[in-house]
Amino acid sequence: MARAVIDKIEMTKRLVAFDTTSRNSNLALIDFARDYLDGYGIKSELVFDAGGQKANLYATIGRDDQSGIMLSGHTDVVPVDDQAWHTDPFKIVEQDDRLYGRGSADMKGFIATVLSLVPELTRRKLREPIHLCFSYDEEVGCVGVRTLISVLKDRPNKPRLAIIGEPTVMQVGVGHKGKHSFRCTVHGHEAHSSLTHQGVNAVEVAAELVAKLKEIARRKRDHGPFDPDFQPPYSSVHTGLIQGGTALNIVPRECTFDFEMRQLPGDDVGAVVAELKEFAAKHLLPEMHAVRPETRILIEELTAAPGLSTPIDHEATQLAAALSGSNGTAKVSFATEGGLFQEAGIPTIICGPGSIDQAHKPDEFVALEQMARCEAFLQRLIDRVSVS
Ligand SMILES: [Zn+2]
């Protein structure tokens, strides 16, 4: 494979051109990155999903007898369906010192900048390695990276810290909330609506459970726990989808709703689910079972991403602050793979080009000034870990 020299803007164009919406395979992008790295003599390790249609890429530049620093990003993007784009979302348009395209900010601009510095990284003599970690299915609940973490976590030379390039306008992000989502299914009993006493109304049972969740949400809002660095400063609970019933004159047999909790690091998600189940056991199920013993309430976890909390005085925070040239740190409003890295013993900070304000929206863009700041940040990192 010949060595390709591709600057960060051209690289962003190449990466954005792969439609890696989470529902699609990301293998074309992964193959491209693997071939590019191969051109510089860097071997990639691919960790696939169960179906073999998606993969994480992990590559180490430099010596493998040291733990090193991991630069991490997800390759998938959110859908453009029903969004009013003014340009082709999968074709970068450079305008007004910005690069427009799906994933430009979240977060192919970062991955592109990292890849564009690979020639530099291979020229230098590194004191400790730089690892590249490109994941899949981050946007659907930080799903993909878990298989890679399970491979990494027991390695003697797993990264000593990680930098995730999610868009923070190059501020050093040291924390975010976790996100857990659940599906609740109420199995009631059908009856003619004139005979409500013979049925178990699944919609009504679900409504009482949703109301209980709202009560918990209010309690968290009013009584905390609180962390003023987050917006909002408490754990939020929310029901986003509900479906049940078939006709007004039938007592509905089934109702399903999805709810999520975005919890402050350390707040207990299990306690919320336990409270909901206790409420059901005490106040709902006895009445349901009195009519039909086989009726049930099922609560299943859909996704679980832990929160991130990296201390201000941690060396990962100090390093990122030095590289970014700023003293300030921030807690970000969105979830990342960082909570999972932290759980696996890899301290993590979030710092990347572009703003979350543009992510997931039509006409997503990253400013060239942000790309330049990211390049300077990474250049300083390379200088720091190089012997010469
Ligand atoms: Zn992202």
Short mmCIF file of C-alpha atoms and ligand atoms in Angstrom, two decimals:
data_model
loop_
_atom_site.label_atom_id
_atom_site.label_comp_id
_atom_site.label_asym_id
_atom_site.label_seq_id
_atom_site.Cartn_x
_atom_site.Cartn_y
_atom_site.Cartn_z
CA MET A 1 0.00 0.00 0.00
CA ALA A 2 1.48 3.32 -1.08
CA ARG A 3 1.73 6.11 1.47
CA ALA A 4 -0.99 8.65 1.01
CA VAL A 5 -0.38 12.18 2.30
CA ILE A 6 -3.78 13.61 3.11
CA ASP A 7 -4.24 16.85 5.02
CA LYS A 8 -6.92 17.23 7.69
CA ILE A 9 -9.45 18.93 5.42
CA GLU A 10 -9.11 16.44 2.60
CA MET A 11 -9.25 13.67 5.20
CA THR A 12 -12.51 15.09 6.62
CA LYS A 13 -13.93 15.06 3.09
CA ARG A 14 -12.97 11.42 2.64
CA LEU A 15 -14.43 10.35 6.00
CA VAL A 16 -17.70 12.28 5.64
CA ALA A 17 -18.25 10.70 2.20
CA PHE A 18 -18.76 7.32 3.91
CA ASP A 19 -22.41 7.17 4.98
CA THR A 20 -21.79 5.67 8.40
CA THR A 21 -25.24 6.39 9.83
CA SER A 22 -25.44 3.99 12.78
CA ARG A 23 -27.90 1.67 11.01
CA ASN A 24 -25.32 1.08 8.22
CA SER A 25 -22.07 -0.86 8.17
CA ASN A 26 -18.96 1.23 8.93
CA LEU A 27 -16.59 -1.22 7.27
CA ALA A 28 -15.84 0.91 4.19
CA LEU A 29 -14.53 3.70 6.44
CA ILE A 30 -12.67 1.24 8.67
CA ASP A 31 -11.05 -0.41 5.63
CA PHE A 32 -9.98 2.99 4.35
CA ALA A 33 -8.42 3.92 7.72
CA ARG A 34 -6.76 0.52 8.03
CA ASP A 35 -5.24 0.79 4.52
CA TYR A 36 -4.05 4.32 5.22
CA LEU A 37 -2.39 3.26 8.49
CA ASP A 38 -0.96 0.21 6.77
CA GLY A 39 0.75 2.59 4.33
CA TYR A 40 2.74 3.87 7.29
CA GLY A 41 3.52 0.40 8.59
CA ILE A 42 0.93 0.58 11.38
CA LYS A 43 -1.07 -2.57 12.00
CA SER A 44 -4.72 -2.25 12.95
CA GLU A 45 -6.69 -4.56 15.15
CA LEU A 46 -10.36 -4.85 14.22
CA VAL A 47 -12.97 -5.94 16.75
CA PHE A 48 -16.21 -6.78 14.94
CA ASP A 49 -19.85 -6.86 16.01
CA ALA A 50 -21.67 -10.20 16.18
CA GLY A 51 -22.85 -9.94 12.57
CA GLY A 52 -19.44 -8.93 11.20
CA GLN A 53 -20.92 -5.79 9.60
CA LYS A 54 -19.31 -3.22 11.88
CA ALA A 55 -15.94 -2.92 13.54
CA ASN A 56 -13.88 -0.97 16.04
CA LEU A 57 -10.36 -0.17 14.91
CA TYR A 58 -7.51 -0.09 17.42
CA ALA A 59 -3.96 0.73 16.37
CA THR A 60 -0.78 1.47 18.26
CA ILE A 61 1.84 3.88 16.98
CA GLY A 62 5.22 3.47 18.63
CA ARG A 63 6.55 1.05 21.23
CA ASP A 64 4.15 -1.53 22.65
CA ASP A 65 5.93 -2.02 25.99
CA GLN A 66 4.39 1.16 27.44
CA SER A 67 0.79 1.99 28.22
CA GLY A 68 0.54 5.26 26.28
CA ILE A 69 -2.24 7.67 25.39
CA MET A 70 -5.38 6.80 23.44
CA LEU A 71 -7.05 9.15 20.96
CA SER A 72 -10.62 8.03 20.58
CA GLY A 73 -13.60 8.78 18.39
CA HIS A 74 -16.73 7.13 17.04
CA THR A 75 -17.13 6.58 13.30
CA ASP A 76 -20.93 6.47 13.21
CA VAL A 77 -23.19 9.47 12.66
CA VAL A 78 -26.84 10.22 13.33
CA PRO A 79 -29.41 10.01 10.48
CA VAL A 80 -30.14 12.91 8.14
CA ASP A 81 -33.72 11.65 7.56
CA ASP A 82 -36.33 14.42 7.51
CA GLN A 83 -33.71 17.12 8.07
CA ALA A 84 -33.67 20.18 5.82
CA TRP A 85 -30.05 20.24 4.61
CA HIS A 86 -28.97 22.93 2.17
CA THR A 87 -26.11 20.77 0.89
CA ASP A 88 -25.48 17.07 0.33
CA PRO A 89 -24.76 15.94 3.91
CA PHE A 90 -22.25 13.32 2.75
CA LYS A 91 -20.25 15.74 0.60
CA ILE A 92 -18.18 18.30 2.50
CA VAL A 93 -18.87 21.87 1.38
CA GLU A 94 -16.27 24.43 2.43
CA GLN A 95 -17.88 27.81 2.93
CA ASP A 96 -17.35 30.80 5.23
CA ASP A 97 -14.33 29.09 6.82
CA ARG A 98 -16.45 26.14 7.79
CA LEU A 99 -16.74 22.55 6.63
CA TYR A 100 -20.39 21.54 6.26
CA GLY A 101 -21.37 17.87 6.33
CA ARG A 102 -22.83 15.15 8.53
CA GLY A 103 -20.27 14.19 11.13
CA SER A 104 -17.99 17.17 10.48
CA ALA A 105 -18.28 18.19 14.15
CA ASP A 106 -19.50 14.88 15.61
CA MET A 107 -16.89 13.62 15.10
CA LYS A 108 -15.10 12.92 11.87
CA GLY A 109 -13.28 16.27 11.93
CA PHE A 110 -11.38 15.05 14.99
CA ILE A 111 -10.65 11.59 13.55
CA ALA A 112 -9.49 13.24 10.31
CA THR A 113 -7.13 15.56 12.16
CA VAL A 114 -5.68 12.60 14.08
CA LEU A 115 -5.19 10.59 10.87
CA SER A 116 -3.59 13.55 9.09
CA LEU A 117 -0.90 13.59 11.82
CA VAL A 118 0.00 9.91 11.42
CA PRO A 119 2.94 10.70 9.08
CA GLU A 120 4.31 13.06 11.75
CA LEU A 121 3.75 10.47 14.49
CA THR A 122 5.67 7.82 12.57
CA ARG A 123 8.58 10.21 11.87
CA ARG A 124 9.10 10.99 15.56
CA LYS A 125 10.69 8.79 18.19
CA LEU A 126 7.95 8.33 20.77
CA ARG A 127 8.66 7.82 24.45
CA GLU A 128 5.26 6.21 24.88
CA PRO A 129 2.79 5.01 22.27
CA ILE A 130 -0.20 6.79 20.85
CA HIS A 131 -3.19 4.49 20.39
CA LEU A 132 -6.00 5.17 17.95
CA CYS A 133 -9.46 3.92 18.84
CA PHE A 134 -12.27 4.33 16.31
CA SER A 135 -15.57 2.81 17.37
CA TYR A 136 -19.02 2.12 15.91
CA ASP A 137 -22.58 2.48 17.25
CA GLU A 138 -21.77 5.22 19.74
CA GLU A 139 -24.83 7.19 18.73
CA VAL A 140 -27.18 4.35 19.67
CA GLY A 141 -26.10 4.07 23.31
CA CYS A 142 -22.28 3.65 23.28
CA VAL A 143 -22.82 0.07 22.16
CA GLY A 144 -19.94 -0.72 19.81
CA VAL A 145 -16.90 0.20 21.88
CA ARG A 146 -17.83 -2.28 24.63
CA THR A 147 -16.42 -5.27 22.74
CA LEU A 148 -13.11 -3.42 22.25
CA ILE A 149 -12.99 -2.40 25.91
CA SER A 150 -13.50 -6.02 26.96
CA VAL A 151 -10.41 -6.89 24.89
CA LEU A 152 -8.36 -3.93 26.19
CA LYS A 153 -9.18 -3.88 29.86
CA ASP A 154 -7.05 -6.85 30.91
CA ARG A 155 -4.02 -5.95 28.82
CA PRO A 156 -0.94 -5.06 30.84
CA ASN A 157 -0.27 -2.07 28.56
CA LYS A 158 -3.78 -0.69 28.22
CA PRO A 159 -3.79 3.08 27.69
CA ARG A 160 -2.95 5.12 30.77
CA LEU A 161 -5.38 7.79 29.66
CA ALA A 162 -7.80 8.58 26.84
CA ILE A 163 -8.72 11.74 24.99
CA ILE A 164 -12.11 11.58 23.26
CA GLY A 165 -12.46 14.19 20.54
CA GLU A 166 -16.20 14.84 20.88
CA PRO A 167 -17.02 18.46 20.02
CA THR A 168 -16.27 20.67 23.03
CA VAL A 169 -14.97 23.71 21.07
CA MET A 170 -11.58 22.43 22.31
CA GLN A 171 -12.46 22.98 25.96
CA VAL A 172 -11.33 20.29 28.38
CA GLY A 173 -14.38 18.24 29.37
CA VAL A 174 -13.95 16.31 32.63
CA GLY A 175 -17.42 14.98 33.23
CA HIS A 176 -20.80 14.14 31.85
CA LYS A 177 -23.98 12.50 32.97
CA GLY A 178 -24.69 8.85 32.37
CA LYS A 179 -27.63 7.71 30.30
CA HIS A 180 -29.77 4.65 30.89
CA SER A 181 -32.85 3.78 28.88
CA PHE A 182 -35.59 1.30 29.63
CA ARG A 183 -38.70 -0.24 28.08
CA CYS A 184 -41.73 -1.02 30.19
CA THR A 185 -44.39 -3.35 28.83
CA VAL A 186 -47.73 -3.75 30.58
CA HIS A 187 -49.54 -7.00 29.74
CA GLY A 188 -53.16 -6.44 30.71
CA HIS A 189 -56.36 -8.17 29.66
CA GLU A 190 -58.70 -7.32 26.80
CA ALA A 191 -62.44 -6.80 27.29
CA HIS A 192 -65.39 -5.00 25.72
CA SER A 193 -65.22 -1.40 26.92
CA SER A 194 -68.70 -1.67 28.43
CA LEU A 195 -67.28 -4.38 30.74
CA THR A 196 -64.25 -2.60 32.17
CA HIS A 197 -64.43 -4.69 35.35
CA GLN A 198 -63.57 -7.82 33.33
CA GLY A 199 -60.47 -6.32 31.74
CA VAL A 200 -57.09 -5.04 32.91
CA ASN A 201 -56.50 -1.74 31.19
CA ALA A 202 -52.82 -1.72 30.14
CA VAL A 203 -52.92 1.95 29.07
CA GLU A 204 -54.17 3.05 32.49
CA VAL A 205 -51.55 0.95 34.31
CA ALA A 206 -48.85 2.44 32.08
CA ALA A 207 -50.19 5.95 32.76
CA GLU A 208 -49.83 5.37 36.51
CA LEU A 209 -46.26 4.16 36.03
CA VAL A 210 -45.44 7.20 33.85
CA ALA A 211 -46.95 9.45 36.51
CA LYS A 212 -44.78 7.74 39.16
CA LEU A 213 -41.70 8.43 37.02
CA LYS A 214 -42.76 12.07 36.76
CA GLU A 215 -43.06 12.21 40.54
CA ILE A 216 -39.49 10.86 40.84
CA ALA A 217 -38.32 13.40 38.23
CA ARG A 218 -39.88 16.26 40.24
CA ARG A 219 -38.25 15.00 43.42
CA LYS A 220 -34.83 14.96 41.75
CA ARG A 221 -35.47 18.44 40.35
CA ASP A 222 -36.50 19.85 43.72
CA HIS A 223 -34.36 17.88 46.16
CA GLY A 224 -31.33 16.77 44.16
CA PRO A 225 -28.67 15.52 44.42
CA PHE A 226 -27.30 18.59 42.63
CA ASP A 227 -24.14 19.42 40.70
CA PRO A 228 -24.21 23.05 39.52
CA ASP A 229 -21.71 22.29 36.73
CA PHE A 230 -24.41 20.40 34.84
CA GLN A 231 -27.38 21.69 32.91
CA PRO A 232 -29.83 20.86 34.44
CA PRO A 233 -27.96 20.43 37.74
CA TYR A 234 -29.84 17.22 38.73
CA SER A 235 -30.53 13.75 37.29
CA SER A 236 -33.39 13.92 34.83
CA VAL A 237 -36.03 11.26 34.22
CA HIS A 238 -38.22 11.37 31.13
CA THR A 239 -40.73 9.22 29.22
CA GLY A 240 -40.31 9.69 25.46
CA LEU A 241 -42.45 7.07 23.73
CA ILE A 242 -45.74 5.37 24.52
CA GLN A 243 -47.91 3.01 22.55
CA GLY A 244 -51.01 1.09 23.52
CA GLY A 245 -54.57 0.14 22.67
CA THR A 246 -56.29 -0.61 19.40
CA ALA A 247 -59.76 0.98 19.62
CA LEU A 248 -61.67 3.13 22.08
CA ASN A 249 -64.28 0.43 22.63
CA ILE A 250 -61.73 -2.23 23.65
CA VAL A 251 -60.06 -2.33 27.09
CA PRO A 252 -56.42 -2.34 25.92
CA ARG A 253 -54.44 -5.53 26.45
CA GLU A 254 -50.98 -4.10 25.99
CA CYS A 255 -49.12 -0.83 26.46
CA THR A 256 -45.42 -0.14 26.05
CA PHE A 257 -43.44 2.95 26.97
CA ASP A 258 -39.75 3.90 26.87
CA PHE A 259 -38.13 6.07 29.50
CA GLU A 260 -34.62 7.26 30.19
CA MET A 261 -32.63 8.68 33.04
CA ARG A 262 -29.64 10.98 32.60
CA GLN A 263 -27.99 10.66 35.94
CA LEU A 264 -25.29 12.67 37.64
CA PRO A 265 -22.09 10.63 38.04
CA GLY A 266 -22.63 8.56 41.18
CA ASP A 267 -26.43 8.86 41.28
CA ASP A 268 -28.13 5.49 41.51
CA VAL A 269 -30.19 4.44 38.49
CA GLY A 270 -31.02 1.10 40.08
CA ALA A 271 -32.80 2.87 42.91
CA VAL A 272 -35.20 4.56 40.46
CA VAL A 273 -36.09 1.28 38.79
CA ALA A 274 -36.46 -0.39 42.20
CA GLU A 275 -38.81 2.38 43.33
CA LEU A 276 -40.91 1.98 40.18
CA LYS A 277 -41.10 -1.79 40.69
CA GLU A 278 -42.03 -1.38 44.34
CA PHE A 279 -44.78 1.05 43.39
CA ALA A 280 -46.07 -1.48 40.85
CA ALA A 281 -45.94 -4.35 43.33
CA LYS A 282 -47.73 -2.40 46.02
CA HIS A 283 -50.29 -0.34 44.14
CA LEU A 284 -50.85 -1.82 40.68
CA LEU A 285 -50.23 -5.55 40.50
CA PRO A 286 -52.64 -6.61 43.30
CA GLU A 287 -55.54 -4.93 41.50
CA MET A 288 -54.43 -6.39 38.14
CA HIS A 289 -54.02 -9.91 39.55
CA ALA A 290 -57.42 -9.78 41.25
CA VAL A 291 -58.96 -9.60 37.77
CA ARG A 292 -56.49 -11.78 35.83
CA PRO A 293 -53.55 -13.48 37.58
CA GLU A 294 -51.49 -13.77 34.37
CA THR A 295 -51.24 -10.00 33.84
CA ARG A 296 -47.71 -8.56 34.20
CA ILE A 297 -45.47 -5.51 34.15
CA LEU A 298 -42.05 -6.01 32.55
CA ILE A 299 -39.18 -3.50 32.74
CA GLU A 300 -36.13 -4.17 30.58
CA GLU A 301 -32.97 -2.12 30.24
CA LEU A 302 -32.32 -0.99 26.65
CA THR A 303 -29.02 0.86 26.99
CA ALA A 304 -26.71 1.82 29.82
CA ALA A 305 -23.87 4.30 29.58
CA PRO A 306 -22.19 5.35 32.82
CA GLY A 307 -21.36 8.95 33.63
CA LEU A 308 -17.83 10.34 33.55
CA SER A 309 -16.09 12.16 36.35
CA THR A 310 -12.38 12.89 36.08
CA PRO A 311 -10.89 14.93 38.93
CA ILE A 312 -9.52 18.38 38.09
CA ASP A 313 -6.14 17.48 39.58
CA HIS A 314 -5.85 14.19 37.68
CA GLU A 315 -2.89 13.96 35.31
CA ALA A 316 -5.25 13.42 32.36
CA THR A 317 -6.96 16.74 33.11
CA GLN A 318 -3.65 18.49 33.71
CA LEU A 319 -2.21 17.17 30.46
CA ALA A 320 -5.25 18.20 28.41
CA ALA A 321 -5.28 21.63 30.03
CA ALA A 322 -1.61 22.11 29.16
CA LEU A 323 -2.17 20.96 25.56
CA SER A 324 -5.21 23.16 25.05
CA GLY A 325 -3.58 26.16 26.70
CA SER A 326 -6.61 26.76 28.88
CA ASN A 327 -7.01 26.44 32.63
CA GLY A 328 -10.75 26.03 32.59
CA THR A 329 -12.52 22.70 32.53
CA ALA A 330 -16.13 21.95 31.75
CA LYS A 331 -18.75 19.31 32.25
CA VAL A 332 -20.52 18.50 29.03
CA SER A 333 -24.21 17.92 28.52
CA PHE A 334 -23.93 14.85 26.31
CA ALA A 335 -22.92 11.26 27.09
CA THR A 336 -19.76 9.71 25.63
CA GLU A 337 -17.83 6.46 25.71
CA GLY A 338 -15.68 8.03 28.44
CA GLY A 339 -17.76 6.60 31.29
CA LEU A 340 -17.09 3.10 29.92
CA PHE A 341 -13.36 3.81 29.59
CA GLN A 342 -13.31 5.11 33.15
CA GLU A 343 -15.04 1.93 34.37
CA ALA A 344 -12.34 -0.10 32.59
CA GLY A 345 -9.63 1.82 34.44
CA ILE A 346 -8.73 4.27 31.66
CA PRO A 347 -9.02 7.87 32.91
CA THR A 348 -10.61 10.02 30.22
CA ILE A 349 -11.09 13.61 29.20
CA ILE A 350 -13.20 15.00 26.35
CA CYS A 351 -11.68 17.58 24.00
CA GLY A 352 -12.44 18.04 20.34
CA PRO A 353 -13.14 20.55 17.57
CA GLY A 354 -16.56 21.99 16.80
CA SER A 355 -19.61 22.55 18.95
CA ILE A 356 -22.28 20.17 20.17
CA ASP A 357 -24.72 22.94 19.17
CA GLN A 358 -24.15 21.93 15.55
CA ALA A 359 -24.13 18.19 16.10
CA HIS A 360 -27.11 16.07 15.06
CA LYS A 361 -28.62 19.04 13.19
CA PRO A 362 -29.08 19.90 9.51
CA ASP A 363 -26.15 21.88 8.07
CA GLU A 364 -23.78 20.50 10.72
CA PHE A 365 -20.38 22.14 10.42
CA VAL A 366 -16.96 22.44 11.98
CA ALA A 367 -15.10 25.75 11.77
CA LEU A 368 -11.63 25.65 10.18
CA GLU A 369 -10.37 27.62 13.18
CA GLN A 370 -11.49 24.70 15.40
CA MET A 371 -9.72 22.19 13.18
CA ALA A 372 -6.55 24.29 13.42
CA ARG A 373 -6.82 24.42 17.22
CA CYS A 374 -7.29 20.66 17.32
CA GLU A 375 -4.24 20.16 15.12
CA ALA A 376 -2.17 22.43 17.40
CA PHE A 377 -3.41 20.51 20.46
CA LEU A 378 -2.38 17.19 18.92
CA GLN A 379 0.91 18.64 17.69
CA ARG A 380 1.74 19.67 21.26
CA LEU A 381 0.82 16.17 22.43
CA ILE A 382 3.21 14.67 19.88
CA ASP A 383 5.99 17.05 20.99
CA ARG A 384 5.38 16.07 24.59
CA VAL A 385 5.59 12.32 24.05
CA SER A 386 8.52 12.49 21.62
CA VAL A 387 12.17 12.10 22.49
CA SER A 388 13.16 14.49 19.70
ZN ZN B 1 -20.42 12.12 19.13
#
